Structures are given as C-alpha cells and as structure tokens.
CSV table of C-alpha atoms in Angstrom, one decimal:
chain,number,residue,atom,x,y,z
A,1,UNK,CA,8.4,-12.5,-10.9
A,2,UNK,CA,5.0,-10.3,-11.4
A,3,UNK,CA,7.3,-7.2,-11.9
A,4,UNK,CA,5.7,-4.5,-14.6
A,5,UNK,CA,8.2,-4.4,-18.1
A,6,UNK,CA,6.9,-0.5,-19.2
A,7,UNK,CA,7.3,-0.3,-23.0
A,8,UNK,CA,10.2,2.1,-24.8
A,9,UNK,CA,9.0,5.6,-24.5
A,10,UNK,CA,8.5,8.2,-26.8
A,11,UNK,CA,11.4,10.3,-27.9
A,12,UNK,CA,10.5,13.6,-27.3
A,13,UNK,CA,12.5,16.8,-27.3
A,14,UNK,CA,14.3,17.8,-24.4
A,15,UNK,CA,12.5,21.0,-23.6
A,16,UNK,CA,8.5,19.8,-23.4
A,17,UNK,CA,7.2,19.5,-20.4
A,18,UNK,CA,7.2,16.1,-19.3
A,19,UNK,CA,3.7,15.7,-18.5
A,20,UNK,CA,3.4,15.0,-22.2
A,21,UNK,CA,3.9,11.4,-21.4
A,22,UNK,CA,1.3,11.0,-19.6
A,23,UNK,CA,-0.1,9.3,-22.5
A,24,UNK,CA,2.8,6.8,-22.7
A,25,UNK,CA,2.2,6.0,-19.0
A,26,UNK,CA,-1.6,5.6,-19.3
A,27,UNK,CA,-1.0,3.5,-22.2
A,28,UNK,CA,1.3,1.0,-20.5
A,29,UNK,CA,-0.7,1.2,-17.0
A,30,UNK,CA,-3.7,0.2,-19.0
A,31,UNK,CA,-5.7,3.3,-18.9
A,32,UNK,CA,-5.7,4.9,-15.3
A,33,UNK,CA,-4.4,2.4,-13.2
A,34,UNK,CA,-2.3,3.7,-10.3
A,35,UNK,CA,1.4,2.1,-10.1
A,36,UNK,CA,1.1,2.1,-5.6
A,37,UNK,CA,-2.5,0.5,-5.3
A,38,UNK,CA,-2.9,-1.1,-8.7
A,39,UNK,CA,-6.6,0.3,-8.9
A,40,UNK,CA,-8.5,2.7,-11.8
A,41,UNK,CA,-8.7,6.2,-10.8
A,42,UNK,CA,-10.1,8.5,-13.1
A,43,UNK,CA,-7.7,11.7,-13.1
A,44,UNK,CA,-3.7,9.7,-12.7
A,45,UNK,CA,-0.9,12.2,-12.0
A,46,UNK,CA,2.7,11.7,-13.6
A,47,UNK,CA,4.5,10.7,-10.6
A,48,UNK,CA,8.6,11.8,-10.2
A,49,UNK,CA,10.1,8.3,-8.8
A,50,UNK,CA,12.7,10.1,-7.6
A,51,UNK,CA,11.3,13.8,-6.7
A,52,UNK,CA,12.6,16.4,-8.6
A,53,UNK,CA,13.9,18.6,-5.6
A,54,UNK,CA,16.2,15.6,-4.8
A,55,UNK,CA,17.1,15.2,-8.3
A,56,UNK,CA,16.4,18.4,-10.7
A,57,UNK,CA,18.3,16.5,-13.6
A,58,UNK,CA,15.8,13.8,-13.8
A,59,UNK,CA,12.7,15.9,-14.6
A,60,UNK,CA,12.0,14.8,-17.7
A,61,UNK,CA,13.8,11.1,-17.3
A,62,UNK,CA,11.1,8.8,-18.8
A,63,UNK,CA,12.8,5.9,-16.5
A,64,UNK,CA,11.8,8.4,-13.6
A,65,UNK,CA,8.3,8.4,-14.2
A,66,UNK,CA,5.5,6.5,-12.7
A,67,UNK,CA,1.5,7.3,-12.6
A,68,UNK,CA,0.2,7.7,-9.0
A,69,UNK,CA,-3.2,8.5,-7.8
A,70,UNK,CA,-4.1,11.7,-6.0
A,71,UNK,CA,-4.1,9.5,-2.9
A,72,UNK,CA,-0.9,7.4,-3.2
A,73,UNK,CA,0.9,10.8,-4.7
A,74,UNK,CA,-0.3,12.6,-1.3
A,75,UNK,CA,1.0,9.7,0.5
A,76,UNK,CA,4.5,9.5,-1.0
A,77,UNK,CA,4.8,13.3,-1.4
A,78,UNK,CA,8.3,14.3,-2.1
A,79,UNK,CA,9.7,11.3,0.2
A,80,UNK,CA,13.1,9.5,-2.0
A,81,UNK,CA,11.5,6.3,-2.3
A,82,UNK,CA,15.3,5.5,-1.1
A,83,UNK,CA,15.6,7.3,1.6
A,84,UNK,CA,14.9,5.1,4.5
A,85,UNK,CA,15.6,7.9,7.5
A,86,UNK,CA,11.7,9.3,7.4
A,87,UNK,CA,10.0,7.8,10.0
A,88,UNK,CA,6.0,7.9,9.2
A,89,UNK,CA,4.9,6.7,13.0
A,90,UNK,CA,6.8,7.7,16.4
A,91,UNK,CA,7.8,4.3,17.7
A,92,UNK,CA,9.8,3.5,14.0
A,93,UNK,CA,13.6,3.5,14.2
A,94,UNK,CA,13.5,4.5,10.7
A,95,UNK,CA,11.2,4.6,7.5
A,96,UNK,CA,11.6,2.3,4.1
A,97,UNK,CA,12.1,2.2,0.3
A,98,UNK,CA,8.8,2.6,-1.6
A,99,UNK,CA,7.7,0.0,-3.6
A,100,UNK,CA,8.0,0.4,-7.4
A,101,UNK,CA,6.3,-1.7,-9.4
A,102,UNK,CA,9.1,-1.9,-12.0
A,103,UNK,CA,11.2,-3.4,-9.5
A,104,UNK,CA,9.3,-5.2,-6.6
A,105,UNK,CA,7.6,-8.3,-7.0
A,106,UNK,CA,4.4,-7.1,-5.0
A,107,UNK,CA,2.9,-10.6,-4.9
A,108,UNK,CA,6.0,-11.1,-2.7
A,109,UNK,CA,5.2,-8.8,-0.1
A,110,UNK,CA,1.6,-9.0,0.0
A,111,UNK,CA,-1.4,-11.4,0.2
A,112,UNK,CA,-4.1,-10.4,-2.0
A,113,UNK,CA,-7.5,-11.9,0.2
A,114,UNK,CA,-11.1,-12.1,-1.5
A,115,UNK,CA,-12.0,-9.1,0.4
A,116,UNK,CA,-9.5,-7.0,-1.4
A,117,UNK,CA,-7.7,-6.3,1.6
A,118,UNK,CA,-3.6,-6.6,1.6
A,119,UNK,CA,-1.9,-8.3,3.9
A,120,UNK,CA,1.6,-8.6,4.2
A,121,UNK,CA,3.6,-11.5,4.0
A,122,UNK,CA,5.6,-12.9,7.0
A,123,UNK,CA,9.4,-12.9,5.8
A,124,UNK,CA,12.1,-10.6,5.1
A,125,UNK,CA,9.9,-8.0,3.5
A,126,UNK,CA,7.2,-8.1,6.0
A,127,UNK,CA,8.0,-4.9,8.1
A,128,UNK,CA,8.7,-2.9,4.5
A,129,UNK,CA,5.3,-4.1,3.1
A,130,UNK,CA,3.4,-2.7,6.4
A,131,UNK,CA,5.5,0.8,6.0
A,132,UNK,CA,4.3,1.0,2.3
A,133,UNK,CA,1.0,-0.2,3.1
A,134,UNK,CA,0.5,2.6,5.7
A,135,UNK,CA,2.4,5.3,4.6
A,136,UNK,CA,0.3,5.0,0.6
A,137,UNK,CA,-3.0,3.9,2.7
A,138,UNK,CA,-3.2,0.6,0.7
A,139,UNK,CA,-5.6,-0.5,3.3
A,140,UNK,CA,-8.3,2.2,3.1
A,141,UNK,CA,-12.1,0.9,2.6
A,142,UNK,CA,-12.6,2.5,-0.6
A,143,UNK,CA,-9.5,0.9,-2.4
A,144,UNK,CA,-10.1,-2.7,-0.8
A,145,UNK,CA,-13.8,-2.4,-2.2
A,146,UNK,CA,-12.8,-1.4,-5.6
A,147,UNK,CA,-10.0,-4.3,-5.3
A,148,UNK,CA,-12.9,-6.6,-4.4
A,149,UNK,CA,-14.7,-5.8,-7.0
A,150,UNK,CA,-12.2,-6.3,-9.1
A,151,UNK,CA,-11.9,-10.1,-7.9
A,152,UNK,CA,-15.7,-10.4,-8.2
A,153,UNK,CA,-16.1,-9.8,-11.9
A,154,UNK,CA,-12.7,-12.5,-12.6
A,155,UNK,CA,-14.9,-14.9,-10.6
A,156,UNK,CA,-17.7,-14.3,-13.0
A,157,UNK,CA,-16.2,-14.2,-15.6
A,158,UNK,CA,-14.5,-17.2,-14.8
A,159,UNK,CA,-17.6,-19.0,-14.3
A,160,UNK,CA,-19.5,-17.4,-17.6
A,161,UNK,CA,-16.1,-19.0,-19.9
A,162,UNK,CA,-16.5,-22.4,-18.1
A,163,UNK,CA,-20.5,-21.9,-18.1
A,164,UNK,CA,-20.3,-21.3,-22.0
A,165,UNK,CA,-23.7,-20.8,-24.5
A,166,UNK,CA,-25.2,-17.3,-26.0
A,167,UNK,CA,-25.8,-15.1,-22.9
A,168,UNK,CA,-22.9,-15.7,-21.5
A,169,UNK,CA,-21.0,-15.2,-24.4
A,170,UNK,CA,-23.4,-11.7,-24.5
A,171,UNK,CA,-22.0,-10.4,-20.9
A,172,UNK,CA,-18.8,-11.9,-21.2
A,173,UNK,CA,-18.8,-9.2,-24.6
A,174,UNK,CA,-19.3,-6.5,-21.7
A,175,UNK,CA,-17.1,-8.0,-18.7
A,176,UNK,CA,-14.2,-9.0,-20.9
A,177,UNK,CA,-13.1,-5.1,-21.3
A,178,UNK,CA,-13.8,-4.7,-17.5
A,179,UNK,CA,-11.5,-7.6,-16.6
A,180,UNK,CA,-9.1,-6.7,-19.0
A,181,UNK,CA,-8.2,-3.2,-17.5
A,182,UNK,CA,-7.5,-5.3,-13.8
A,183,UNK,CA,-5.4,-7.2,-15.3
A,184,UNK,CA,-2.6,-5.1,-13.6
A,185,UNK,CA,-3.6,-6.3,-10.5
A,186,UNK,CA,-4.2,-9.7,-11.4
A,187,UNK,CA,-0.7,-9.9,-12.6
A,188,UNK,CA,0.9,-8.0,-9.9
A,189,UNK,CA,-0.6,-9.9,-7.5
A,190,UNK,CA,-0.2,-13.5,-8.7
A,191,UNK,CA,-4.2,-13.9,-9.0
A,192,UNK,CA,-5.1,-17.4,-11.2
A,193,UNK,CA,-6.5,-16.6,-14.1
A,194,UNK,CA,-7.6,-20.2,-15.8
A,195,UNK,CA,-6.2,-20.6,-19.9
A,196,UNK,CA,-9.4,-20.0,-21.3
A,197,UNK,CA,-10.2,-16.6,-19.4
A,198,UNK,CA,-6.8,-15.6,-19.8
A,199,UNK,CA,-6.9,-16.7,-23.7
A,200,UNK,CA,-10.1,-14.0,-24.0
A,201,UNK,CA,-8.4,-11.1,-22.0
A,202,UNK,CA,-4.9,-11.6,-24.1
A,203,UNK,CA,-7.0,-11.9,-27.4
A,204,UNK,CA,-8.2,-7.9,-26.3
A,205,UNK,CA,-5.3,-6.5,-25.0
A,206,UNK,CA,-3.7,-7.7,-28.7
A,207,UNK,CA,-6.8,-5.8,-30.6
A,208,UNK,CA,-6.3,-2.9,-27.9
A,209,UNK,CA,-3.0,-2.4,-26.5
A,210,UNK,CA,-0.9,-4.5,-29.1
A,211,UNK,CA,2.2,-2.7,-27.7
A,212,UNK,CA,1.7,-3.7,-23.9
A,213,UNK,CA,4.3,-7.1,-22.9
A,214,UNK,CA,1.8,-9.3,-21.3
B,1,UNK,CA,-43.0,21.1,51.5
B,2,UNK,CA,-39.0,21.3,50.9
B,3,UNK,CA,-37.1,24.1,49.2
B,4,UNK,CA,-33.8,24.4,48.7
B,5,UNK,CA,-32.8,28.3,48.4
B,6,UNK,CA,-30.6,27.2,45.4
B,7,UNK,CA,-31.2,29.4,42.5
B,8,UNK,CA,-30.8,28.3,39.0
B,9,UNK,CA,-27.8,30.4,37.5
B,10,UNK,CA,-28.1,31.6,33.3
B,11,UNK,CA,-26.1,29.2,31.4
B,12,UNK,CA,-22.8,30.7,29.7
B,13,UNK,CA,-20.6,29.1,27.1
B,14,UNK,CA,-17.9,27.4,28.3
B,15,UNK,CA,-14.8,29.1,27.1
B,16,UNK,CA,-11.8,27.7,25.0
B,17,UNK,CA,-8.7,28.1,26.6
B,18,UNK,CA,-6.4,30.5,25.1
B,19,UNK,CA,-9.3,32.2,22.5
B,20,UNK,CA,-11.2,34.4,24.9
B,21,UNK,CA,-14.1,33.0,23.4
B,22,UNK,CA,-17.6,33.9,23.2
B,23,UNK,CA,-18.8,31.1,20.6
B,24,UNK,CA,-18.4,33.0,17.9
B,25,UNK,CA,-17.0,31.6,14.6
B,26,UNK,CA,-13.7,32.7,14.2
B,27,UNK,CA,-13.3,31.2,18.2
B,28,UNK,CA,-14.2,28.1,16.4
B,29,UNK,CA,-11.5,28.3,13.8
B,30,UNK,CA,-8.6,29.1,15.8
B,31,UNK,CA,-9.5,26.3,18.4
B,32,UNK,CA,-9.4,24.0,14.8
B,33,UNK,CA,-6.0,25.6,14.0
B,34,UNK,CA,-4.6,25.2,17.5
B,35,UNK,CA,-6.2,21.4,17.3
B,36,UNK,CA,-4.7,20.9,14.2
B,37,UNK,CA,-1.5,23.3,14.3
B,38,UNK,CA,-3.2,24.9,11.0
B,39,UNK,CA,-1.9,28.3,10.3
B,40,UNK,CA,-4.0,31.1,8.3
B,41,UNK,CA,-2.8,33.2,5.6
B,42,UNK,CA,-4.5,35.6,3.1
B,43,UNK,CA,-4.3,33.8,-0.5
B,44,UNK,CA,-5.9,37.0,-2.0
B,45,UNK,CA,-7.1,36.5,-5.5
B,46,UNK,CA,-4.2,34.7,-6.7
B,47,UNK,CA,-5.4,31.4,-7.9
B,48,UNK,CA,-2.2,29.5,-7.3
B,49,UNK,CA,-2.0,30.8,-3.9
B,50,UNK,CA,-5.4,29.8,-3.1
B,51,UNK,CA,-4.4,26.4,-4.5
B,52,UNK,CA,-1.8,26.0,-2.6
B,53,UNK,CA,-3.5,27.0,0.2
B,54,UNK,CA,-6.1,24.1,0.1
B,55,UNK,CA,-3.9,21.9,-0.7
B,56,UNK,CA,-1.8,22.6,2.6
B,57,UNK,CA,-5.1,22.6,4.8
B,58,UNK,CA,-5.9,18.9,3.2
B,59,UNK,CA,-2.4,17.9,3.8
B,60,UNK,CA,-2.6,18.7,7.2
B,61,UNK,CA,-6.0,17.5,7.9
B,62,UNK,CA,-5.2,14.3,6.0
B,63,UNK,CA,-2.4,14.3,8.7
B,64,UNK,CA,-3.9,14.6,11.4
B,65,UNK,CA,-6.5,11.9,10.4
B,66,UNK,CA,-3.9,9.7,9.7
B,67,UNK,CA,-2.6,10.2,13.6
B,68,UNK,CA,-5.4,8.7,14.5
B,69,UNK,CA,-6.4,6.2,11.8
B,70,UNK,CA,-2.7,5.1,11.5
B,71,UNK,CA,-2.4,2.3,14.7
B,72,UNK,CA,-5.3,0.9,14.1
B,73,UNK,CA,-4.8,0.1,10.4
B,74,UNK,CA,-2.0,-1.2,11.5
B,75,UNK,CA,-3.1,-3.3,14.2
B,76,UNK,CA,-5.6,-4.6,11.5
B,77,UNK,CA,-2.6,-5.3,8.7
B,78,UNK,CA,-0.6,-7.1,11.4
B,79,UNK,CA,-3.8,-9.4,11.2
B,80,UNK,CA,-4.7,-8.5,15.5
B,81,UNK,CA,-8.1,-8.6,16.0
B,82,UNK,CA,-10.1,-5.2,16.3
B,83,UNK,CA,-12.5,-4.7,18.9
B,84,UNK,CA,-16.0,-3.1,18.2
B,85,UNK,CA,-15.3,0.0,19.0
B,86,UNK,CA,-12.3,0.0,17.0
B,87,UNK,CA,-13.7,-1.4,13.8
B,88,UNK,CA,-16.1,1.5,14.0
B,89,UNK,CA,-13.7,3.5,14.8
B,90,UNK,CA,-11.5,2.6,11.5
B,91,UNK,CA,-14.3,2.6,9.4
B,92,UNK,CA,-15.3,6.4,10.5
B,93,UNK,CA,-11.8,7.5,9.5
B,94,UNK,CA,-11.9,5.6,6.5
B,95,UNK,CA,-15.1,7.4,5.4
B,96,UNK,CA,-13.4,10.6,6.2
B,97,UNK,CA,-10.4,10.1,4.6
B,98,UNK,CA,-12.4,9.4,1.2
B,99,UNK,CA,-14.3,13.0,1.8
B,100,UNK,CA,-10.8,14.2,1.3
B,101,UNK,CA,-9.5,12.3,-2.0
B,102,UNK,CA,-10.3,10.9,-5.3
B,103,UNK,CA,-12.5,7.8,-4.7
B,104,UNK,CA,-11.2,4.9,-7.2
B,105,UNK,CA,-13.4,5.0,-10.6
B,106,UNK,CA,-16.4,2.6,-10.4
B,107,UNK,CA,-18.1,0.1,-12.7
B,108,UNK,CA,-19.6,1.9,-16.2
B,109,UNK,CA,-23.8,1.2,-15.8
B,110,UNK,CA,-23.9,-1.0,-18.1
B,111,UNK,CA,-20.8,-3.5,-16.7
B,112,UNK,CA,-22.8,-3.1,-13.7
B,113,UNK,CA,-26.1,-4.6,-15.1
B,114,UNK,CA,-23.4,-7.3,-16.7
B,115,UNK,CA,-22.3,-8.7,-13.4
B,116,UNK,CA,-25.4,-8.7,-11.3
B,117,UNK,CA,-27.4,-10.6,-14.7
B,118,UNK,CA,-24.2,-12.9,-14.6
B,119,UNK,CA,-24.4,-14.0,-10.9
B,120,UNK,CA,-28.1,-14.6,-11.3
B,121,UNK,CA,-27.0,-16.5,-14.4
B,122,UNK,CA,-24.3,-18.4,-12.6
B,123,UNK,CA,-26.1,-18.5,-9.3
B,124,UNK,CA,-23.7,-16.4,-6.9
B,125,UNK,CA,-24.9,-14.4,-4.0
C-alpha cells in the first residue's frame, strides 16, 4: 500500500490559528507538494479535510488537515470529501468521496504513463478515480508536464547511478535534491525506483527530513 | 453596361439581444455576465470585499470553462480517441485554465542545466 503515514504533529495550544501548521504539513509533504496532484507548487494552502462549515469542531484538528494547491483547493472547494450526493457533470446519478492520500492507495486507482498523464484503472474504483480526476483537474496540461518532468529527471538519474564516474557523480550532486522532493509521487504512484537510486535519495531525506517515514 | 439600382446601406452594429446595445463597453460586460450568469456588485474600497469579489468572478469563470473543457477531458481519461479539432480544442482550455491558477513550480536554473548536460551525457533525446 503506497498510502502517506504523516508524522505526530505539534502540540500547540488550542486557541492559535491553525494555519500555524502549515509548517508541520510542508515538512511531511516534502516542501510544497500538493496532497490531490502530488506535484510542487510554490504557495500550498492548509486544506480542512472535512470543511469547517460541515464540521466547525474540527478547525484546528491536525488529523483534519491536508495541503492543497490553489488549483486542487478551488476544485474541492467546501465539498465533504464524504458526501457523495454532488454531482459535478449533468448526466451523473451522483458525485464521490475525494481521495485522501492518508487513506487511498492512489497507485490503485490510477496509471501513472511516461507522459505524466493519469489514467484510471479499470476495476471497482475506476468511475471514483475519473470523478476525482475531473472534479481536482488532475488531467490539465500544466500538471501532466510538471509530472513528466518529474519522470524525466528519475530516468536520468537512474542512468547517471548506473552510468557511474566524476561528472556524473557532479550532476547527480544537483539532481539528487530534485528527485528527492518527487519522491511523493514516486511513492504514491508505485514508480520503480532501482536500490542504488533509491539508496542516494533515502541517504538525503535522512540528512534532510530525518523525521519523514520513508 | 449593367447596373443594379441597389444601393449600398451604412453598416450598423449588430445589436445584443436584451442590452439595447450600441457597442459600447459596458454592452460588452453585461452580454459576459448574461454569458456567464456573472453578477456585479460594488466592492468599494474594502479589500476583503474586493477579494472576495475576484475570487467569485474566477470561480465562475473557472466554471464555466470547466463546462466546456469537462467532456472532453473526460472522453480523453476514459482513453477514447480525440479528434483534431478536439485535441485543439482541449489544449485551448487547458491554456486558459492555467491563465487562471497557480502554474506548478518549475526546475531551479541550475537543475535545469543538470538534466539537459546529463542527457547529452547519457545520450537521451
């Protein structure tokens, strides 16, 4: 199961706001990753699971929060990820539970192609997975670049760890930290990573994020 | 030689429906709110007003892109194929969409130089 362990949160006091663990959630979603389309954005909202005008008592429930992109948080909006009665196109009977990283094992619903587009798996979760990918826009151009991109420097790098000698030792020095903050979406996703790459990016993440479960 | 008695009559703008129009700007705008279902209303100075007020108007423009640019993403994720017109299509709405929202942060210059030197190195196009 690729599902995302978040680490224990900080105990603050009750009445600070709770965008003051923002820093917890960057931490564990290795500096701006967004927890619906698993790419880096560079301003990450904290992101009420369950919205606050469906549940005011959760405000400041660190098990309630998630970081979301501008995008994906537009997308969701104040829809209860549990509510299935939304219908987001006219011909739907009825809408679906959002997918939460914490919980879903997205390499289950989706295909992750070298292109960096998403396609859903045929099976159970197959009509859910299209919902999500449609109603966060997991689909749009920009985001399946970036997520091809992302692919395109594990290939390299890939090849400069097999390749071995100085210079590739020199960029891999550069393209390790790259590789390293995607490895959300390698994990999530289910993408091979080879023992020797995966050696170098766990030997970072220990000198960088010692806290984050790998 | 041939003449017709037809006389050439001086070209008006067409007019909206429901706007009176003369082409002016504000005809313009409310054809875009009627087209979109927008509605108007005076933030003022207040800058949380104002805020809100943009975000509303991208909401509902993002929504009404997403009308459109909703079946055929999802033609596409069911994995039919797209006609032509339709790829284009997509793509336009794709491009317009990320005029709207944050665009996904992209390689630092120096990563960049990094991966180009190492597909040379590795030969990968």
């Amino acid at each position: 199961m690729a599902v995302l362990r978040l680490s224990k949160p900080p105990a603050l006091p009750a009445h600070v706001s709770y965008s003051l663990y923002r820093d917890w959630l960057l931490y564990n979603f290795y500096d701006h990753v967004c927890s619906y389309c698993i790419v880096q954005h560079e301003s990450l909202q904290v992101e009420h699971w369950e919205p606050i005008a469906y549940a005011p008592e959760r405000e400041r429930d660190p098990s309630n929060f998630l970081l979301a992109c501008p995008r994906c948080n537009r997308g969701k909006s104040d829809y209860h990820p549990a509510y299935v009665g939304r219908r987001t196109r006219k011909h739907e009977k009825h809408g679906f539970e959002v997918i939460d990283v914490r919980k879903d094992d997205l390499a289950c619903m989706f295909d992750l192609l070298n292109s960096g587009e998403l396609r859903p798996k045929p099976g159970t979760q197959y009509e859910r997975a299209l919902w999500n990918a449609l109603l966060l826009k997991l689909d749009v151009a920009f985001v399946t670049t970036k997520r091809a991109e992302c692919l395109r420097v594990l290939k390299v790098c890939e090849g400069l760890v097999s390749q071995g000698g100085q210079k590739a030792e020199a960029l891999l020095k550069v393209l390790i930290p790259v590789c390293a903050k995607q490895h959300l979406l390698f994990r999530v996703f289910d993408v091979q990573v080879s023992d020797a790459l995966q050696f170098k990016l766990n030997e970072f993440i220990a000198t960088h994020r010692p806290a984050i479960v790998t | 030689m041939l003449q017709t008695q037809h006389k050439s009559r001086t070209y008006t703008t067409p007019k909206l429906s429901r706007c009176g129009s003369n082409g002016s700007e504000s005809d313009i705008s409310a054809t875009a709110r009627e087209a979109f279902s927008w509605s108007a209303f005076r933030p003022g100075n207040d800058p949380i007003r104002i805020r809100t007020a943009i975000d509303s108007s991208i909401d509902q423009t993002l929504r009404a892109i997403d009308a459109y640019r909703s079946p055929l993403a999802e033609k596409k994720l069911r994995g039919e194929k797209l006609t032509k017109r339709e790829t284009n299509e997509l793509k336009i709405w794709d491009e317009l969409l990320g005029m709207f929202v944050e665009q996904p942060t992209s390689l630092p210059k120096e990563a960049e130089w990094a991966l180009r030197e190492a597909e040379r190195l590795l030969g990968i196009k």
